[in-house]
Tab-separated table of C-alpha atoms in Angstrom:
chain	number	residue	atom	x	y	z
P	1	MET	CA	15.786	-24.089	-13.523
P	2	PHE	CA	14.804	-21.274	-15.727
P	3	GLN	CA	11.271	-20.628	-13.630
P	4	ALA	CA	13.335	-20.439	-10.725
P	5	GLY	CA	14.986	-17.529	-11.773
P	6	CYS	CA	11.420	-16.148	-12.782
P	7	VAL	CA	10.415	-16.356	-9.235
P	8	GLN	CA	13.542	-14.602	-7.827
P	9	ALA	CA	12.661	-11.551	-10.445
P	10	PHE	CA	8.884	-11.796	-9.497
P	11	ALA	CA	9.744	-11.386	-5.446
P	12	ALA	CA	12.247	-8.644	-6.289
P	13	THR	CA	9.408	-6.444	-7.725
P	14	TRP	CA	7.387	-6.831	-4.414
P	15	VAL	CA	9.916	-4.700	-2.864
P	16	VAL	CA	10.577	-2.141	-5.840
P	17	ARG	CA	6.654	-1.715	-5.805
P	18	GLY	CA	6.923	-0.946	-2.348
P	19	PHE	CA	5.144	-3.732	-0.451
P	20	ALA	CA	5.299	-4.066	3.442
P	21	PRO	CA	7.730	-6.530	4.752
P	22	THR	CA	4.707	-8.649	6.233
P	23	THR	CA	3.112	-8.653	2.788
P	24	ILE	CA	6.281	-9.517	1.235
P	25	GLY	CA	6.638	-12.439	3.779
P	26	ALA	CA	3.300	-13.748	3.014
P	27	TYR	CA	3.626	-13.653	-0.792
P	28	THR	CA	6.880	-15.423	-0.627
P	29	SER	CA	5.146	-18.355	1.473
P	30	LEU	CA	2.442	-18.250	-0.944
P	31	LEU	CA	3.843	-18.633	-4.366
P	32	PRO	CA	5.706	-21.794	-3.867
P	33	ARG	CA	2.481	-23.530	-2.387
P	34	VAL	CA	0.778	-22.427	-5.415
P	35	LEU	CA	3.308	-23.571	-7.961
P	36	ALA	CA	3.744	-26.700	-5.972
P	37	HIS	CA	0.380	-27.868	-7.598
P	38	PHE	CA	1.405	-28.179	-10.565
P	39	ASP	CA	4.211	-30.716	-12.082
P	40	ARG	CA	5.024	-28.350	-14.873
P	41	PRO	CA	6.409	-24.795	-15.465
P	42	VAL	CA	3.853	-21.907	-15.493
P	43	TRP	CA	3.967	-21.610	-19.318
P	44	GLN	CA	2.918	-24.933	-19.729
P	45	ILE	CA	-0.165	-24.834	-17.355
P	46	GLU	CA	-3.516	-25.335	-19.145
P	47	PRO	CA	-6.937	-24.439	-17.616
P	48	ALA	CA	-7.749	-27.856	-16.661
P	49	HIS	CA	-4.787	-27.794	-14.503
P	50	VAL	CA	-6.103	-25.026	-12.661
P	51	ASP	CA	-9.448	-26.622	-12.305
P	52	ALA	CA	-7.466	-29.575	-10.799
P	53	MET	CA	-5.829	-26.821	-8.366
P	54	LEU	CA	-9.050	-25.385	-7.252
P	55	HIS	CA	-10.818	-28.745	-6.836
P	56	THR	CA	-7.873	-30.047	-4.533
P	57	LEU	CA	-7.873	-26.860	-2.253
P	58	LEU	CA	-12.021	-27.452	-2.099
P	59	LEU	CA	-11.590	-31.040	-1.141
P	60	ALA	CA	-8.788	-29.689	1.631
P	61	GLY	CA	-11.477	-27.636	3.266
P	62	ARG	CA	-9.903	-24.580	2.078
P	63	THR	CA	-11.998	-21.293	2.131
P	64	ALA	CA	-13.118	-19.296	-0.790
P	65	GLY	CA	-10.958	-16.517	0.320
P	66	THR	CA	-7.999	-18.882	0.367
P	67	ARG	CA	-8.764	-20.124	-2.950
P	68	ARG	CA	-8.756	-16.841	-4.537
P	69	ARG	CA	-5.668	-15.736	-2.979
P	70	TYR	CA	-4.122	-18.932	-4.791
P	71	LEU	CA	-5.685	-18.051	-8.070
P	72	ASP	CA	-4.870	-14.088	-7.594
P	73	MET	CA	-1.044	-15.126	-6.918
P	74	LEU	CA	-1.208	-17.649	-10.011
P	75	ARG	CA	-2.461	-14.832	-12.112
P	76	ALA	CA	0.238	-12.113	-11.253
P	77	PHE	CA	2.900	-14.540	-11.629
P	78	HIS	CA	1.673	-15.916	-14.607
P	79	THR	CA	1.158	-12.637	-16.224
P	80	PHE	CA	4.810	-11.599	-14.915
P	81	VAL	CA	6.337	-14.545	-16.590
P	82	ARG	CA	4.522	-13.785	-19.754
P	83	LEU	CA	5.260	-10.180	-20.130
P	84	ARG	CA	8.847	-10.330	-19.074
P	85	TYR	CA	10.068	-13.655	-20.480
P	86	ALA	CA	7.728	-15.107	-23.398
P	87	ALA	CA	10.321	-14.571	-25.835
P	88	GLU	CA	13.025	-16.044	-23.937
P	89	ILE	CA	10.716	-19.070	-23.309
P	90	ARG	CA	9.976	-19.207	-27.010
P	91	ALA	CA	13.648	-19.359	-28.048
P	92	LEU	CA	14.482	-21.974	-24.972
P	93	TYR	CA	11.504	-24.260	-25.337
P	94	ASP	CA	10.219	-23.591	-28.547
P	95	THR	CA	6.640	-22.814	-27.320
P	96	THR	CA	4.112	-19.701	-26.262
P	97	VAL	CA	2.967	-18.655	-23.234
P	98	GLY	CA	-0.509	-19.322	-23.236
P	99	ASP	CA	-3.420	-18.465	-20.643
P	100	PRO	CA	-4.781	-20.873	-18.351
P	101	LEU	CA	-6.965	-18.598	-16.475
P	102	ASP	CA	-10.454	-17.838	-18.147
P	103	ARG	CA	-13.974	-17.042	-17.157
P	104	PHE	CA	-14.652	-20.493	-16.343
P	105	ASN	CA	-12.122	-20.938	-13.426
P	106	ARG	CA	-12.635	-17.413	-12.033
P	107	LEU	CA	-13.921	-17.709	-8.548
P	108	ARG	CA	-16.969	-15.409	-7.628
P	109	HIS	CA	-16.310	-12.823	-4.929
P	110	VAL	CA	-18.387	-14.061	-2.147
P	111	TRP	CA	-18.209	-13.965	1.288
P	112	ASP	CA	-17.424	-17.016	3.151
P	113	GLU	CA	-20.040	-16.323	6.114
P	114	PRO	CA	-22.968	-14.916	4.373
P	115	SER	CA	-24.714	-15.122	8.061
P	116	ARG	CA	-22.040	-13.242	10.002
P	117	ARG	CA	-22.926	-10.737	12.584
P	118	LEU	CA	-23.750	-7.285	12.045
P	119	PRO	CA	-21.263	-4.850	12.899
P	120	PRO	CA	-21.648	-3.001	16.424
P	121	THR	CA	-24.408	-0.347	16.510
P	122	ALA	CA	-23.634	3.622	17.222
P	123	GLU	CA	-24.990	3.289	20.505
P	124	ARG	CA	-22.821	0.220	21.470
P	125	LEU	CA	-19.602	2.160	20.473
P	126	ALA	CA	-20.889	5.210	22.044
P	127	ALA	CA	-20.979	3.048	25.315
P	128	PHE	CA	-17.621	1.357	24.604
P	129	PHE	CA	-15.876	4.834	23.975
P	130	ALA	CA	-17.312	6.114	26.922
P	131	HIS	CA	-16.026	2.993	29.336
P	132	ALA	CA	-12.706	3.678	27.403
P	133	ARG	CA	-12.566	7.221	28.701
P	134	ALA	CA	-13.626	6.288	32.047
P	135	ARG	CA	-10.501	3.958	32.467
P	136	LEU	CA	-8.166	6.582	31.710
P	137	THR	CA	-8.772	7.890	35.268
P	138	VAL	CA	-8.078	4.795	36.744
P	139	THR	CA	-5.712	2.576	34.197
P	140	SER	CA	-1.958	1.974	35.832
P	141	ASP	CA	-0.793	2.337	32.188
P	142	TYR	CA	-2.126	5.472	31.194
P	143	PRO	CA	0.027	6.254	28.029
P	144	ALA	CA	-0.886	2.745	26.783
P	145	ALA	CA	-4.593	3.263	27.296
P	146	ALA	CA	-4.475	6.328	25.987
P	147	ARG	CA	-2.940	5.428	22.933
P	148	ASP	CA	-5.269	2.447	22.437
P	149	TYR	CA	-8.269	4.684	22.759
P	150	ALA	CA	-6.847	6.945	19.837
P	151	LEU	CA	-6.360	4.151	17.643
P	152	TRP	CA	-9.853	2.647	18.553
P	153	ARG	CA	-11.345	5.983	17.346
P	154	THR	CA	-9.055	6.018	14.371
P	155	LEU	CA	-10.280	2.833	13.148
P	156	TYR	CA	-13.785	3.654	13.458
P	157	HIS	CA	-13.910	7.334	12.388
P	158	SER	CA	-11.552	7.075	9.334
P	159	ALA	CA	-12.143	3.378	8.457
P	160	PRO	CA	-8.638	2.240	7.797
P	161	ARG	CA	-7.672	-1.382	7.908
P	162	LEU	CA	-5.759	-2.459	10.872
P	163	SER	CA	-2.492	-2.899	8.894
P	164	GLU	CA	-2.886	0.691	7.340
P	165	ALA	CA	-3.621	2.318	10.609
P	166	LEU	CA	-0.305	0.519	12.055
P	167	HIS	CA	1.601	1.653	9.316
P	168	LEU	CA	0.623	5.618	9.777
P	169	GLU	CA	3.403	7.805	10.870
P	170	LEU	CA	3.712	11.040	12.368
P	171	TYR	CA	3.668	13.189	9.338
P	172	ASP	CA	0.635	11.250	7.878
P	173	VAL	CA	-1.768	13.337	9.853
P	174	HIS	CA	-2.673	16.330	7.908
P	175	PRO	CA	-5.292	18.697	9.959
P	176	GLU	CA	-4.918	21.110	7.566
P	177	LEU	CA	-6.258	19.446	4.637
P	178	GLY	CA	-10.404	19.464	4.115
P	179	PRO	CA	-13.013	20.544	6.818
P	180	SER	CA	-11.525	18.277	9.488
P	181	GLY	CA	-8.245	17.029	8.308
P	182	LYS	CA	-7.094	13.961	6.559
P	183	LEU	CA	-4.926	10.817	7.042
P	184	HIS	CA	-2.475	9.837	4.207
P	185	VAL	CA	-2.825	6.152	4.045
P	186	ARG	CA	0.013	5.298	2.171
P	187	PHE	CA	0.222	1.669	2.571
P	188	GLY	CA	-3.330	1.049	1.119
P	189	LYS	CA	-4.238	-2.711	0.840
P	190	ALA	CA	-2.906	-4.163	-2.344
P	191	ALA	CA	-5.303	-5.486	-5.216
P	192	ASN	CA	-4.552	-8.693	-7.208
P	193	ALA	CA	-0.871	-8.471	-6.385
P	194	SER	CA	-0.526	-4.999	-7.101
P	195	GLY	CA	1.840	-2.242	-5.155
P	196	PRO	CA	-0.059	-0.467	-2.090
P	197	ARG	CA	-2.632	1.683	-3.069
P	198	PRO	CA	-2.594	4.966	-1.280
P	199	ARG	CA	-5.348	7.282	-0.396
P	200	TRP	CA	-6.569	10.129	1.755
P	201	ALA	CA	-9.238	9.218	4.539
P	202	PRO	CA	-11.158	12.049	6.247
P	203	MET	CA	-10.824	12.725	9.872
P	204	LEU	CA	-14.633	12.091	10.394
P	205	ASP	CA	-16.694	12.936	13.750
P	206	GLY	CA	-14.150	15.117	15.608
P	207	LEU	CA	-10.958	12.611	15.201
P	208	ASP	CA	-9.121	15.542	14.232
P	209	GLN	CA	-9.337	16.884	17.944
P	210	ILE	CA	-8.790	13.496	19.297
P	211	LEU	CA	-5.541	12.921	17.336
P	212	ALA	CA	-4.495	16.429	18.122
P	213	TRP	CA	-4.742	15.687	21.764
P	214	TYR	CA	-2.975	12.740	21.364
P	215	GLN	CA	0.057	13.866	19.413
P	216	SER	CA	0.432	16.740	21.794
P	217	ASP	CA	-0.337	14.994	24.914
P	218	ILE	CA	0.146	11.241	24.681
P	219	ARG	CA	2.649	10.551	21.611
P	220	PRO	CA	5.316	12.604	23.557
P	221	LEU	CA	5.040	9.982	26.209
P	222	PHE	CA	6.481	7.368	23.757
P	223	PRO	CA	10.024	7.323	22.162
P	224	ASP	CA	10.885	9.882	19.714
P	225	THR	CA	10.249	7.804	16.393
P	226	THR	CA	8.170	8.221	13.515
P	227	ALA	CA	5.434	5.713	14.112
P	228	LEU	CA	1.902	7.126	15.034
P	229	PHE	CA	0.893	4.436	17.147
P	230	CYS	CA	3.943	2.468	18.563
P	231	ASP	CA	4.853	0.423	21.669
P	232	ALA	CA	6.865	1.002	24.616
P	233	HIS	CA	10.018	0.931	22.339
P	234	GLY	CA	9.005	3.174	19.797
P	235	GLN	CA	8.112	0.472	16.929
P	236	PRO	CA	4.698	0.174	15.500
P	237	LEU	CA	1.973	-1.879	17.197
P	238	LYS	CA	1.689	-5.340	15.953
P	239	PRO	CA	-2.094	-6.220	14.796
P	240	GLU	CA	-2.120	-8.978	17.121
P	241	THR	CA	-0.979	-6.883	20.042
P	242	VAL	CA	-4.213	-4.503	19.336
P	243	ARG	CA	-6.388	-7.382	18.982
P	244	ASP	CA	-5.561	-8.790	22.368
P	245	ARG	CA	-5.619	-5.427	23.844
P	246	LEU	CA	-9.089	-4.884	22.731
P	247	SER	CA	-10.318	-8.275	23.605
P	248	ARG	CA	-8.949	-7.512	27.270
P	249	HIS	CA	-10.646	-4.181	27.517
P	250	LEU	CA	-13.808	-5.848	26.394
P	251	ASP	CA	-13.461	-8.131	29.255
P	252	THR	CA	-13.566	-4.980	31.785
P	253	GLU	CA	-17.024	-4.108	30.505
P	254	ALA	CA	-18.484	-7.583	31.125
P	255	ARG	CA	-21.090	-7.205	28.509
P	256	PRO	CA	-22.765	-10.214	26.703
P	257	GLU	CA	-20.571	-11.950	24.298
P	258	GLY	CA	-22.964	-10.921	21.487
P	259	ASP	CA	-21.602	-7.247	22.293
P	260	ARG	CA	-18.004	-8.079	21.698
P	261	PHE	CA	-16.202	-6.842	18.501
P	262	THR	CA	-12.870	-7.107	16.750
P	263	PRO	CA	-10.620	-4.139	15.136
P	264	HIS	CA	-12.118	-5.033	11.875
P	265	ASP	CA	-15.696	-4.420	12.759
P	266	LEU	CA	-14.961	-0.784	13.769
P	267	ARG	CA	-14.056	-0.251	10.267
P	268	ARG	CA	-17.343	-2.013	9.112
P	269	ALA	CA	-19.453	-0.213	11.769
P	270	CYS	CA	-17.911	2.972	10.116
P	271	ALA	CA	-19.183	2.033	6.682
P	272	THR	CA	-22.570	1.051	7.811
P	273	HIS	CA	-23.308	3.990	10.076
P	274	HIS	CA	-22.286	6.722	7.252
P	275	TYR	CA	-24.412	4.667	4.878
P	276	GLU	CA	-27.004	4.698	7.226
P	277	GLN	CA	-26.664	8.430	8.076
P	278	GLY	CA	-27.091	9.102	3.932
P	279	MET	CA	-23.582	8.814	2.585
P	280	ASP	CA	-23.833	7.124	-0.701
P	281	LEU	CA	-22.440	4.222	-1.770
P	282	LEU	CA	-19.459	5.605	-3.833
P	283	THR	CA	-18.539	7.865	-1.104
P	284	VAL	CA	-18.478	5.080	1.239
P	285	GLN	CA	-16.401	3.057	-1.425
P	286	GLN	CA	-13.668	5.837	-1.442
P	287	LEU	CA	-13.681	6.160	2.303
P	288	LEU	CA	-12.789	2.371	2.521
P	289	GLY	CA	-10.281	2.263	-0.154
P	290	HIS	CA	-11.927	-0.452	-1.929
P	291	HIS	CA	-11.284	-1.145	-5.778
P	292	HIS	CA	-14.398	-2.800	-6.350
P	293	ILE	CA	-18.020	-1.411	-5.278
P	294	ALA	CA	-19.048	-5.180	-4.949
P	295	SER	CA	-16.680	-5.187	-2.173
P	296	THR	CA	-18.342	-2.185	-0.480
P	297	MET	CA	-21.687	-3.649	-1.014
P	298	ALA	CA	-20.791	-6.589	1.286
P	299	TYR	CA	-19.126	-4.305	4.182
P	300	VAL	CA	-22.244	-2.219	4.290
P	301	ARG	CA	-24.428	-4.116	6.484
P	302	PRO	CA	-27.646	-1.868	7.643
P	303	PHE	CA	-29.931	-2.868	10.601
P	304	LEU	CA	-32.970	-4.139	9.804
P	305	THR	CA	-35.013	-1.150	11.191
P	306	PHE	CA	-32.683	1.206	8.526
P	307	VAL	CA	-33.748	-1.158	5.873
P	308	GLU	CA	-37.633	-1.269	7.073
P	309	GLU	CA	-37.656	2.836	7.038
P	310	ALA	CA	-36.112	2.932	3.582
P	311	TRP	CA	-38.474	0.784	2.382
P	312	ARG	CA	-41.074	2.530	4.300
P	313	ARG	CA	-40.032	5.761	2.623
P	314	ALA	CA	-39.736	4.428	-0.779
P	315	THR	CA	-43.189	2.789	-0.754
P	316	LEU	CA	-44.587	6.137	0.393
P	317	THR	CA	-42.925	8.079	-2.416
P	318	ALA	CA	-44.240	5.566	-4.808
P	319	ILE	CA	-48.174	5.870	-3.468
P	320	THR	CA	-47.524	9.858	-3.604
P	321	GLY	CA	-46.367	9.835	-6.794
P	322	LEU	CA	-49.343	7.430	-8.483
P	323	ALA	CA	-51.752	9.536	-6.208
P	324	GLY	CA	-50.531	12.871	-8.077
């Protein structure tokens, strides 16, 4: 079947464009599930067929994020077929490749959990990191505990996604760049099935010193490989391992359930705390590596006291202006 060849060619481009193996695996699994919703090749799909797919996913209880991933994958594959094979399709099937995607079947970018909890406060994280430092003196596996500490500080002070941090290699740390050094995030999250989006992330709030200590004193205790944060075999840590180790470390604090957080919450906390400290939203967007400012606006969740104080200052400024 002609479409099967198109699928294989499209999948081959993921390798050429530098996608991580885990991403390629996810896409390889997703594309057939998307195409299974249609009883015709992609060049014969019409807007009504896309509407039907989205309706089916909605009835199946799929989240907005999942429905958006289906739509993005369909858009990427359809664009690939149209740009690469439109002439062949016209010659073979005497048809043109239309566009089944329009503004009426485009999902809004909204959070599935609008009431989700706020990220941990700066005070909460200060207590957490103090506890983590104290445990370094009593742990039975000092190298792993010290590595975890450096990784958690990296997630908080440079705000990479967990997957991005675990793709960092030793030569991605550049202390010579800028006032406090930068991390070269070479495998930044792709957008709409594009290739990885590399960026430079500043090492803020003393992270340069933490990583200097980690690279000189801790990393040599692990096998001689290129991964910055590796396991006992020298392989990059897996995301599920990091999440599990953080969860077990939080257990040792014996704090209320509401004080728990995830690795991703550290990234959200970085964005929120810097915004509260005066960093403008566009700079926060660059720090996070977001393609759209709307994504950054959803990440930044300032605490009520901050919002109230900002409102008080704005009101006072307005009153002063009127009085003048």
